[in-house]
CSV table of C-alpha atoms in Angstrom, one decimal:
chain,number,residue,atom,x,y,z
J,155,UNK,CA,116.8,83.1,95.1
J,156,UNK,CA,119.1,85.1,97.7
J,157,UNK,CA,121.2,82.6,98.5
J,158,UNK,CA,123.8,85.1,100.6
J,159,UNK,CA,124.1,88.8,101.8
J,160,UNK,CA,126.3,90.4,99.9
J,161,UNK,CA,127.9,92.2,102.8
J,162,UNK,CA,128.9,88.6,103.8
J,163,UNK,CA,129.7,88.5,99.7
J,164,UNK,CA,132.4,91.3,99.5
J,165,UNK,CA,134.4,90.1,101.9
J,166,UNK,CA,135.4,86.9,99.6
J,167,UNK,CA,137.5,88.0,97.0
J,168,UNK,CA,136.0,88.0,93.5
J,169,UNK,CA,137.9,84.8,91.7
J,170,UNK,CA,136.4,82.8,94.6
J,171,UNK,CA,133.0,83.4,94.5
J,172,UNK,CA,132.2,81.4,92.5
J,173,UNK,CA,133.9,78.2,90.5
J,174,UNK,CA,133.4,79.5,86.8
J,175,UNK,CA,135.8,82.4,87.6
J,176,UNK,CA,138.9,81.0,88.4
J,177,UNK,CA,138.5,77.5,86.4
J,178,UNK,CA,137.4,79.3,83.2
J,179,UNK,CA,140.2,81.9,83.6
J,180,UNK,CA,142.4,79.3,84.2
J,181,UNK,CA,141.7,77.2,81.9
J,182,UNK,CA,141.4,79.8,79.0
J,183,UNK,CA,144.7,80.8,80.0
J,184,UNK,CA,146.7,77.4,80.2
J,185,UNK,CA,144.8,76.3,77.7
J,186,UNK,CA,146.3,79.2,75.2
J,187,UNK,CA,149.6,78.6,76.9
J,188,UNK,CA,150.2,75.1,76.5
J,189,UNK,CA,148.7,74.7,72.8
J,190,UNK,CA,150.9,77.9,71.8
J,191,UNK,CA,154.3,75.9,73.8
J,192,UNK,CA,153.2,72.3,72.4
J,193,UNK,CA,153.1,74.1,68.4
J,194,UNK,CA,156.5,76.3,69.0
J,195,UNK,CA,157.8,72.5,70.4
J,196,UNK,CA,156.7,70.8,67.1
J,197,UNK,CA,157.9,73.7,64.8
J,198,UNK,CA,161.2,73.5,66.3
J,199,UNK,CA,161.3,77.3,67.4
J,200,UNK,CA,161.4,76.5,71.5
J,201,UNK,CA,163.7,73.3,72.8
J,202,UNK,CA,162.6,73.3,76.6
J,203,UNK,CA,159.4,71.1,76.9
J,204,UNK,CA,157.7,69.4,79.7
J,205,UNK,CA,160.1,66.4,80.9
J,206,UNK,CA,157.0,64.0,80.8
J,207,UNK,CA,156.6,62.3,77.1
J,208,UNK,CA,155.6,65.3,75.0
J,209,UNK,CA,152.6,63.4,73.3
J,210,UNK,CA,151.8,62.1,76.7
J,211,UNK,CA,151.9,65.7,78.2
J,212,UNK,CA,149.9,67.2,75.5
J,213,UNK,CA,147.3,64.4,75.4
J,214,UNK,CA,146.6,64.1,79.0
J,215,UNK,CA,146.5,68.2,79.7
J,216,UNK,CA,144.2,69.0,77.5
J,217,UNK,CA,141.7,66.3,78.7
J,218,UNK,CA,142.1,66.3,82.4
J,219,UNK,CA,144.3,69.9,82.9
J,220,UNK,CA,141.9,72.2,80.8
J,221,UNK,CA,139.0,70.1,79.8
J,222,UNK,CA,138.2,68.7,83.6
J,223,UNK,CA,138.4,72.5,84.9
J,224,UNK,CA,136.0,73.6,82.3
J,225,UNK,CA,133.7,70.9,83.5
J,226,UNK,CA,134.0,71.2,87.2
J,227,UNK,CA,134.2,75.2,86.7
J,228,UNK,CA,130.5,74.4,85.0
J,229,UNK,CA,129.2,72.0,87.4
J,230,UNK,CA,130.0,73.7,90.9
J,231,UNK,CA,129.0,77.0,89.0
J,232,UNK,CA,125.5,75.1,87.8
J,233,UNK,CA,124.9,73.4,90.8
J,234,UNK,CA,123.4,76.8,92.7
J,235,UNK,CA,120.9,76.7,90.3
J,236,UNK,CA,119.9,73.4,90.3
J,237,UNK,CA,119.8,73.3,94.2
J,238,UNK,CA,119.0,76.6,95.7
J,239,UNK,CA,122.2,76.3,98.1
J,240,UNK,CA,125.2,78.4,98.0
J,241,UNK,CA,127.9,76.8,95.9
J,242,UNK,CA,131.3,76.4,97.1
J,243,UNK,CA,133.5,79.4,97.5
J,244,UNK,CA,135.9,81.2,99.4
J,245,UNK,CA,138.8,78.2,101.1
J,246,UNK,CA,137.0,75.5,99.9
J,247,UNK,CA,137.2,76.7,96.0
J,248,UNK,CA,140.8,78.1,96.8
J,249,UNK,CA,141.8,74.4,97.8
J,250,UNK,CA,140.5,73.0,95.0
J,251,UNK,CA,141.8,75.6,92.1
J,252,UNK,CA,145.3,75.4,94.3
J,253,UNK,CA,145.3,71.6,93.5
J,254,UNK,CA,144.3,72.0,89.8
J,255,UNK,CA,147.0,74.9,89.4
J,256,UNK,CA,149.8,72.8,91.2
J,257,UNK,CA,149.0,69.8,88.9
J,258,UNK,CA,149.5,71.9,85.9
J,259,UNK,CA,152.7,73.4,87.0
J,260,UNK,CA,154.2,69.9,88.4
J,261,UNK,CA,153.3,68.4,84.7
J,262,UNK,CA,154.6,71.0,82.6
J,263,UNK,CA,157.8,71.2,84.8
J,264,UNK,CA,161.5,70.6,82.2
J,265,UNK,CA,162.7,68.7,85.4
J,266,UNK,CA,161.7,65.1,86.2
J,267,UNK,CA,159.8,64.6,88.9
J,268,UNK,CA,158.8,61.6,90.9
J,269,UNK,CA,155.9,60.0,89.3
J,270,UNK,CA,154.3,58.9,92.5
J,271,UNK,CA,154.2,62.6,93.5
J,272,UNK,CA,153.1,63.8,89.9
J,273,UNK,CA,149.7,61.0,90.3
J,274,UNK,CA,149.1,62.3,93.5
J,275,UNK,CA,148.6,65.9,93.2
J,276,UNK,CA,146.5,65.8,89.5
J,277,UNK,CA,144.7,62.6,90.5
J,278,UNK,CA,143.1,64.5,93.8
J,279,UNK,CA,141.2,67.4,91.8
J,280,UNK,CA,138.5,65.5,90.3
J,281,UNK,CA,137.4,63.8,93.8
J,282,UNK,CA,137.5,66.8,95.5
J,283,UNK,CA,135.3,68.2,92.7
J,284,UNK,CA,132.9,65.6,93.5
J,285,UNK,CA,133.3,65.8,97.0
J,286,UNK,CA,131.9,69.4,97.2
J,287,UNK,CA,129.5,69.0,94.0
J,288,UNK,CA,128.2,65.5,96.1
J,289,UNK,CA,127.1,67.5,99.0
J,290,UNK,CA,124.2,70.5,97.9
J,291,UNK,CA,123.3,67.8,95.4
J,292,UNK,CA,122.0,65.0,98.2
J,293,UNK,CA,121.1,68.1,100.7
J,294,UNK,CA,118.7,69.0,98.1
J,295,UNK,CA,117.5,66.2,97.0
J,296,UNK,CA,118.9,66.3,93.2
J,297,UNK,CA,118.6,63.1,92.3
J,298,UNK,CA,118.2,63.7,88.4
J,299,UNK,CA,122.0,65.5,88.4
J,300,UNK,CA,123.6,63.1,91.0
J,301,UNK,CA,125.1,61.3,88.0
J,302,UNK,CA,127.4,63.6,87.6
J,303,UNK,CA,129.0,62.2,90.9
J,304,UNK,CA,129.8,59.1,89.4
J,305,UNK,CA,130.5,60.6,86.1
J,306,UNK,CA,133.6,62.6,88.0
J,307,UNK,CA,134.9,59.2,89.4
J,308,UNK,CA,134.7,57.5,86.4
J,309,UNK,CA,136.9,60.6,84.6
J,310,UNK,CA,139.1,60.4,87.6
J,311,UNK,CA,139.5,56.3,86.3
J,312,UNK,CA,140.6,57.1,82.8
J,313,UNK,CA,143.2,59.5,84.4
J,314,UNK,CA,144.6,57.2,86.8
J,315,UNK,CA,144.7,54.5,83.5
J,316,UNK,CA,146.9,57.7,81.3
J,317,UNK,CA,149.3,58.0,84.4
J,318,UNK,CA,149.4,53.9,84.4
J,319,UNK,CA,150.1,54.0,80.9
J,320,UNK,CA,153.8,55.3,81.4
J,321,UNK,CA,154.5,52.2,83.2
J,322,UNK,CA,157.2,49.9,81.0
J,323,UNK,CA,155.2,47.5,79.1
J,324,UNK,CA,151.4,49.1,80.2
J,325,UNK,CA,151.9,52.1,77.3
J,326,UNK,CA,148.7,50.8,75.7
J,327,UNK,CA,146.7,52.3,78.8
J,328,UNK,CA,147.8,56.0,77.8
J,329,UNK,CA,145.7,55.8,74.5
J,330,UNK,CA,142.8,53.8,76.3
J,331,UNK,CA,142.7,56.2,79.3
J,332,UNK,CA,142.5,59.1,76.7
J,333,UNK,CA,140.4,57.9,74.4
J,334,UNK,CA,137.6,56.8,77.4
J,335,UNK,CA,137.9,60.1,78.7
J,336,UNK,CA,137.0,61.9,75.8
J,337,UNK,CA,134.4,59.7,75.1
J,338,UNK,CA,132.9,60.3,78.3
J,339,UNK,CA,133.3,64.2,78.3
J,340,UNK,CA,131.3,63.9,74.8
J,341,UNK,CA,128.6,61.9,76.0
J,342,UNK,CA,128.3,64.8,78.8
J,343,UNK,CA,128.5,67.8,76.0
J,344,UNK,CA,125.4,65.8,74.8
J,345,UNK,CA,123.3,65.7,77.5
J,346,UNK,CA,124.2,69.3,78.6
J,347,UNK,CA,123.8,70.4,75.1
J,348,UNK,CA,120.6,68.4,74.4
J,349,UNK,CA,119.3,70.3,77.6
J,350,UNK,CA,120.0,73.7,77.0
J,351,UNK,CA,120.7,74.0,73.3
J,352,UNK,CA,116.6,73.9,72.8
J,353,UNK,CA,116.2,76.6,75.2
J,354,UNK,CA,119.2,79.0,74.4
J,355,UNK,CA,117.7,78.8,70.6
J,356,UNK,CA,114.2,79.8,71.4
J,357,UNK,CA,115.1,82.4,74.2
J,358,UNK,CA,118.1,84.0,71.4
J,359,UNK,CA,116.1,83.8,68.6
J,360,UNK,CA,112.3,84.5,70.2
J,361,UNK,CA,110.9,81.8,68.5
J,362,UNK,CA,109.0,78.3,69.8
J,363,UNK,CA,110.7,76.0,71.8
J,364,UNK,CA,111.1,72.8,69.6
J,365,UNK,CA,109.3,70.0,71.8
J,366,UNK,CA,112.2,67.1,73.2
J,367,UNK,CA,111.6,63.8,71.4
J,368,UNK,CA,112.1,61.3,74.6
J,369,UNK,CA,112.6,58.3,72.4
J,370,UNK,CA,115.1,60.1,70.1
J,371,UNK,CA,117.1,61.5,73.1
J,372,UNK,CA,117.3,57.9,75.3
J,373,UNK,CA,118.3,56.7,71.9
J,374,UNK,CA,121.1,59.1,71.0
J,375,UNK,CA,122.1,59.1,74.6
J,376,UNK,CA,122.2,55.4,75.1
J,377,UNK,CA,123.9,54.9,71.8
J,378,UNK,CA,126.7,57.8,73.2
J,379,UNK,CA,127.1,55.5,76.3
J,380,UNK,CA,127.3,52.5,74.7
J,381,UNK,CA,130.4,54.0,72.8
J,382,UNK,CA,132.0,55.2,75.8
J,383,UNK,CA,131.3,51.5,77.6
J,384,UNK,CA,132.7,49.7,74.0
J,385,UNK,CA,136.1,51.6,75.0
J,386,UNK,CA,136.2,51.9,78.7
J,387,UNK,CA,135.9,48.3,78.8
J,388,UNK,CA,137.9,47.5,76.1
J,389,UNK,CA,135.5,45.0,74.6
J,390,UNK,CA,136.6,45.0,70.5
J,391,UNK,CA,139.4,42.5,72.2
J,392,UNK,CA,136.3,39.8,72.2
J,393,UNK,CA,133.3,41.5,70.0
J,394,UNK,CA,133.5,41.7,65.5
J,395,UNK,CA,134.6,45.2,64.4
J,396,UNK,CA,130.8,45.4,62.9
J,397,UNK,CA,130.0,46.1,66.7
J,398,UNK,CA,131.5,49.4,67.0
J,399,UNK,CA,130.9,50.5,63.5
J,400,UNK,CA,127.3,50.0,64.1
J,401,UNK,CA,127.4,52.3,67.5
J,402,UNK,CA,129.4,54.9,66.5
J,403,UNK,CA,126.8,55.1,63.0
J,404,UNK,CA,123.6,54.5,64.8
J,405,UNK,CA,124.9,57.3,67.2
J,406,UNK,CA,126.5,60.3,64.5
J,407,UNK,CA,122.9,59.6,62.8
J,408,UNK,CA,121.1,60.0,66.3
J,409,UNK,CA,122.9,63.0,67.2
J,410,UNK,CA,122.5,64.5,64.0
J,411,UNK,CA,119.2,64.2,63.9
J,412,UNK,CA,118.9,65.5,67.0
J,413,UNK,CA,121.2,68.5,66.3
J,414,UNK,CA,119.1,69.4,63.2
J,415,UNK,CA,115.6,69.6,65.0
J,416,UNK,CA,117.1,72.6,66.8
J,417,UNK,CA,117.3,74.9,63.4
J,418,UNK,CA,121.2,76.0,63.1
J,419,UNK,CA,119.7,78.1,60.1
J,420,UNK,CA,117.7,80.5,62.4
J,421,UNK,CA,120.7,81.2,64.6
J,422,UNK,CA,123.1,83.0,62.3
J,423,UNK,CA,123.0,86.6,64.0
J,424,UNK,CA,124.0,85.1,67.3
J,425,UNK,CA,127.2,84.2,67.6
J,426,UNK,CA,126.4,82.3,71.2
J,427,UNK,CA,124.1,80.5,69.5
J,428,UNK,CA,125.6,79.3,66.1
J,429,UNK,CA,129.0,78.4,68.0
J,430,UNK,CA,127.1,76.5,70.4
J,431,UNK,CA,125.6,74.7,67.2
J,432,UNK,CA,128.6,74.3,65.0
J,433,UNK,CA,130.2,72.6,68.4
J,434,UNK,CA,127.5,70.5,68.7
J,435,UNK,CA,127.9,69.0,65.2
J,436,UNK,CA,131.4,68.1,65.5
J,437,UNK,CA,130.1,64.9,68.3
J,438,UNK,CA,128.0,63.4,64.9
J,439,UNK,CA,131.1,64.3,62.9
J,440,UNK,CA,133.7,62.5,65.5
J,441,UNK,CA,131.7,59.8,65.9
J,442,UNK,CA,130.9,59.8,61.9
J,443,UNK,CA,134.7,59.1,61.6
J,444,UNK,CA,135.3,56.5,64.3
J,445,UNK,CA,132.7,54.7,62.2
J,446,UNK,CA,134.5,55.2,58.9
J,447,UNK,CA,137.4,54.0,60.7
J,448,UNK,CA,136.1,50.8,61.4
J,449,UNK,CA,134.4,50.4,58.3
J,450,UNK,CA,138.0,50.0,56.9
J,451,UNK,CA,138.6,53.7,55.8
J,452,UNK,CA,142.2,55.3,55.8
J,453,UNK,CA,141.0,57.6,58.8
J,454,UNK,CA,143.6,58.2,61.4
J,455,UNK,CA,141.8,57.7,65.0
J,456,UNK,CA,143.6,60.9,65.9
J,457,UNK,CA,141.6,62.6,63.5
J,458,UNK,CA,138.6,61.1,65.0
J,459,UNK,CA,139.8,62.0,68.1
J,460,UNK,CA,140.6,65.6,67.5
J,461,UNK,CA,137.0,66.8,65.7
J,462,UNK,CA,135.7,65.7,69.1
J,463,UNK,CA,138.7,67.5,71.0
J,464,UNK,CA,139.0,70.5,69.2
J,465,UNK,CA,135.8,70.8,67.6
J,466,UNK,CA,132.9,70.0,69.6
J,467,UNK,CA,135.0,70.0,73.3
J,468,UNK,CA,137.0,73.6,72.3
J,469,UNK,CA,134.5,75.4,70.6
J,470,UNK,CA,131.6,74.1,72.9
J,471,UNK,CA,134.3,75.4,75.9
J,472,UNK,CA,134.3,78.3,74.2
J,473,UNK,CA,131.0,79.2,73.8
J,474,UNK,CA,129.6,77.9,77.2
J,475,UNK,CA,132.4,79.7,78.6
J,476,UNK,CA,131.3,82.9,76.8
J,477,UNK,CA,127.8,82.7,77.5
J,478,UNK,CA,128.2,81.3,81.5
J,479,UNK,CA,130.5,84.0,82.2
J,480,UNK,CA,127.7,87.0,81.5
J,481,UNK,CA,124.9,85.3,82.3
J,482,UNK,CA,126.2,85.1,85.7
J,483,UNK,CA,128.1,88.1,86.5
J,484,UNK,CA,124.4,89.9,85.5
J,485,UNK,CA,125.5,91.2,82.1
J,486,UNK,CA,123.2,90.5,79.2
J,487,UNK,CA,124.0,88.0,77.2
J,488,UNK,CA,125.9,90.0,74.1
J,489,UNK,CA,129.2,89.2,73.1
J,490,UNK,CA,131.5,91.9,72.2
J,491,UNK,CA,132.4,92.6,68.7
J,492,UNK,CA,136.0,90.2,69.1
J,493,UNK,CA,134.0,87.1,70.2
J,494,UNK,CA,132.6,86.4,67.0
J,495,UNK,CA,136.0,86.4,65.7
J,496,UNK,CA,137.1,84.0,68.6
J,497,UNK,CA,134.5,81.3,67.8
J,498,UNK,CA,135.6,81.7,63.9
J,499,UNK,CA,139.2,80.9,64.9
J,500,UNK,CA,138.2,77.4,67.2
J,501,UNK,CA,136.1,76.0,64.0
J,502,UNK,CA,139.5,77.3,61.5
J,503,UNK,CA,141.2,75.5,64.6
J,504,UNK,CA,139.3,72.0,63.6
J,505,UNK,CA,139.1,72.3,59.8
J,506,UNK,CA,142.8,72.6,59.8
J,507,UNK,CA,143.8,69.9,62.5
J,508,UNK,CA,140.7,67.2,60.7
J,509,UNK,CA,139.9,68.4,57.2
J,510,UNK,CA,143.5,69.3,55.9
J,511,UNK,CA,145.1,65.7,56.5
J,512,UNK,CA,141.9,64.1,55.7
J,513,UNK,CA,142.7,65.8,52.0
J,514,UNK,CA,145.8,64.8,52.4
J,515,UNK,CA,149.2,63.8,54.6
J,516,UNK,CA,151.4,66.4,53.1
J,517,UNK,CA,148.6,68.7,54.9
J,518,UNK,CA,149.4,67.2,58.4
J,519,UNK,CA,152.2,69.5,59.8
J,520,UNK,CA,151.2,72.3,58.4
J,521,UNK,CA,147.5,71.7,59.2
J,522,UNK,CA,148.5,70.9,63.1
J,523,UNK,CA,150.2,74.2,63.6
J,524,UNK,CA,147.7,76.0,61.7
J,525,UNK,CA,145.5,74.5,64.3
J,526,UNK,CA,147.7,75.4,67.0
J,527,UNK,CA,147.6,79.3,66.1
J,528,UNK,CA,144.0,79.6,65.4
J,529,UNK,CA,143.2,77.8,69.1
J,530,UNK,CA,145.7,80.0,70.7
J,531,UNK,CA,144.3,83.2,69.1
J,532,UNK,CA,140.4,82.1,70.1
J,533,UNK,CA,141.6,81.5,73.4
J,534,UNK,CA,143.4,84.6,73.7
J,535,UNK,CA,140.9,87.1,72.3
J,536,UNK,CA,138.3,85.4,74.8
J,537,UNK,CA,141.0,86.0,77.5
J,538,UNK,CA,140.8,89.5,76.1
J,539,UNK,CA,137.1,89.9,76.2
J,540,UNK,CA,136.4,88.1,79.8
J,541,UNK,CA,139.4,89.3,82.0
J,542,UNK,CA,137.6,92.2,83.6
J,543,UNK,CA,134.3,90.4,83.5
J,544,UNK,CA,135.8,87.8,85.5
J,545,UNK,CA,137.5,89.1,88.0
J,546,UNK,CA,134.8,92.2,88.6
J,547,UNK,CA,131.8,91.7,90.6
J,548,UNK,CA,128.7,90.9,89.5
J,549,UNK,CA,127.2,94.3,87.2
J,550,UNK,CA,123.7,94.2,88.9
J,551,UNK,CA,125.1,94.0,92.3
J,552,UNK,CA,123.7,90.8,93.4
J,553,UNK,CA,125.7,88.1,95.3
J,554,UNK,CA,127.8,85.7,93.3
C-alpha cells in the first residue's frame, strides 16, 4: 500500500521515518556501550560508573533502556503493516527517541541526580509509545494487536516498581520489577515468535508451512502468562512452591514442543533463520531453569534470568533486528558475510554467562566477562553491518 508520496517522504530526514531506524540504532549502540562499560567496571579496568547502584543500573537498562526500544522500535515499525496507516514519524518519533535518549544519558550520568527527575524522564517513554501505537491501532480497527496497548502499561508498571525499589526498606521491588518485566517481554517474544517463526521458515527454506496447533499455542501461551501473573503478583507469598514449579515445567515443555514443530534442522544455511531458532529455545531453556530452581536445585535465579536476557531477548534482538532492518529498507533479506559471525557471538554470549557457572562457580567471573565481550562484539559487528542501511533510504525507492 502507498501509504505517502515520497516527495512528502524526502523531506523527513531518514532516522525518522520510521521507528526501527533510530530505536534499533540506538539501541544496538547503547546496548554495546553499556555491556562493554558494566564488564570494564567489574574487571576493574575503568573506575567511573553510573552514580545509580551499579547492579541496579545494569539490571534496569538493559530491560527498559535497550530492550523496551527494541520493542517499541518493532511495534511502531509493525504497526503500518498491520493497519494500512502511516506510522509515526518525523516530530512525533523525534519526541519520543529524544525521551528514550535523555533517559539513557540521565541514568548513566557519574553525578547524582534527583531521583524524582530520573523517574520522570525514563518512566514517560513507554506511554508515549502507547500513546501513538494506541491511535492507527483503534482508527483501524486492530482489535487482535490492541493488547499490546496494555502490554506497554503494564511494562511501564514493572519499571515504575525498579525505580520504587531504591526506596530505603522497599529494595525487594527492584528484583520483582525486573524479574516481571522480563517475564512479560518473554511472553511477547512468544507470541511474536509463534507468529512469524512458521512463516520466515517456510518462505527461507521454500518448504510447507507447518499448520498452527490452536490448542498447543493457547496452551503454551496461557501457561507463559500464568508465569508472568505468578510474579507480577507476587503470589508464592501465599501458594506451595509446587505451584510455580509446575508452570514454569508445563510451559518449557509447551514451548518446546512448539519450537520443535518448526524444524531448526532445515534451517542451517540461513543464518536469519537458525538465530531466530536458537533464540527461541533459550524461553523453554529459562523457564526449564526457573523450574529446576524450584524443584530445589542449586540454580542461581540469575542464571535463569540471564538465558532469557541474553539468550532468547539478545539473540532474538538480534536477529529481528537484522531481518527488520532489510526487509524494510527494500533489500532482500541476505545478511552479509559478518552477521553470521554476530549471531555466533550472542549464543557464545549465553553459554558463557549460563552454562560456565552452571559447571561451576569458579567459572562465574570469568564466564560473565566472557559474556560481556562476546555481546559487545555481536552488537558491534551488527552496528557495522546496518549503519548505512539505516540511515540510507529505502534501496527500491519507495516511501518509508
Amino acid at each position: 500500500m502507498q501509504i505517502t508520496d515520497l516527495a512528502q517522504e524526502q523531506k523527513i530526514p531518514v532516522l525518522l521515518r520510521l521507528a526501527f531506524r533510530p530505536l534499533f540504532l540506538g539501541a544496538a549502540f547503547f546496548s554495546a556501550l553499556a555491556i562493554a562499560w558494566w564488564g570494564a567496571i567489574l574487571a576493574g579496568w575503568v573506575t567511573v560508573k553510573p552514580a545509580l547502584p551499579l547492579v541496579f543500573w545494569h539490571s534496569h537498562e538493559m530491560v527498559f533502556g535497550f530492550g523496551s526500544a527494541v520493542v517499541a522500535g518493532f511495534l511502531l515499525t509493525a504497526m503500518q503493516n498491520w493497519t494500512g496507516l502511516r506510522a509515526p514519524h518525523g516530530k512525533p518519533l523525534a519526541l519520543l527517541v529524544a525521551c528514550w535518549l535523555l533517559a539513557r544519558l540521565a541514568n548513566a550520568a557519574p553525578v547524582a541526580m534527583p531521583l524524582p527527575m530520573l523517574m520522570l524522564i525514563d518512566l514517560s517513554f513507554l506511554p508515549l509509545a502507547a500513546g501513538l501505537l494506541a491511535k492507527p491501532l483503534i482508527a483501524a480497527r486492530q482489535y487482535r494487536n490492541l493488547f499490546f496497548i496494555p502490554l506497554l502499561l503494564v511494562l511501564t508498571i514493572c519499571n515504575a516498581l525498579m525505580w520504587f525499589g531504591l526506596t530505603p526498606g522497599y529494595e525487594q521491588l527492584q528484583n520483582h520489577g525486573s524479574t516481571s518485566a522480563v517475564l512479560l517481554i518473554t511472553l511477547v517474544m512468544a507470541i511474536v515468535g509463534g507468529r512469524v517463526l512458521p512463516m520466515f521458515t517456510a518462505n527461507g527454506t521454500r518448504t510447507t508451512r507447518v499448520t498452527s496447533l490452536v490448542w498447543l499455542d493457547r496452551a503454551a501461551l496461557g501457561c507463559c502468562w500464568a508465569v508472568f501473573g505468578f510474579h507480577f503478583f507476587h503470589l508464592q507469598s501465599w501458594l506451595p512452591t509446587q505451584v510455580p514449579f509446575l508452570l514454569c515445567t508445563v510451559a518449557a515443555t509447551l514451548l518446546a514442543v512448539r519450537a520443535a514443530r518448526w524444524k531448526i534442522w532445515i534451517t542451517w544455511r540461513e543464518p536469519l533463520l537458525w538465530s531466530l531458532h536458537l533464540a527461541y529455545w533459550c524461553i523453554p531453556a529459562g523457564l526449564a531453569l526457573f523450574a529446576a530452581r524450584y524443584a530445589g536445585f542449586a540454580v542461581a535465579q540469575s542464571l535463569a534470568l540471564h538465558m532469557l536476557t541474553v539468550g532468547a531477548m539478545g539473540a532474538m534482538i538480534l536477529s529481528m533486528m537484522s531481518r527488520v532492518s532489510l526487509g524494510h529498507t527494500g533489500r532482500q533479506l541476505k545478511v552479509s558475510r559478518w552477521m553470521p559471525l554476530a549471531f555466533a557471538a550472542m549464543i557464545a554470549a549465553v553459554v558463557c554467562r549460563v552454562l560456565l557457572p552452571l559447571q561451576s562457580t569458579q567459572w562465574y567471573q570469568i564466564g560473565l566477562l566472557l559474556s560481556a565481550v562476546c555481546w559487545t562484539v555481536g552488537f558491534i559487528l551488527f552496528l557495522l553491518c546496518y549503519w548505512k542501511i539505516l540511515t540510507s533510504p529505502r534501496a527500491d525507492g519507495h516511501p518509508g
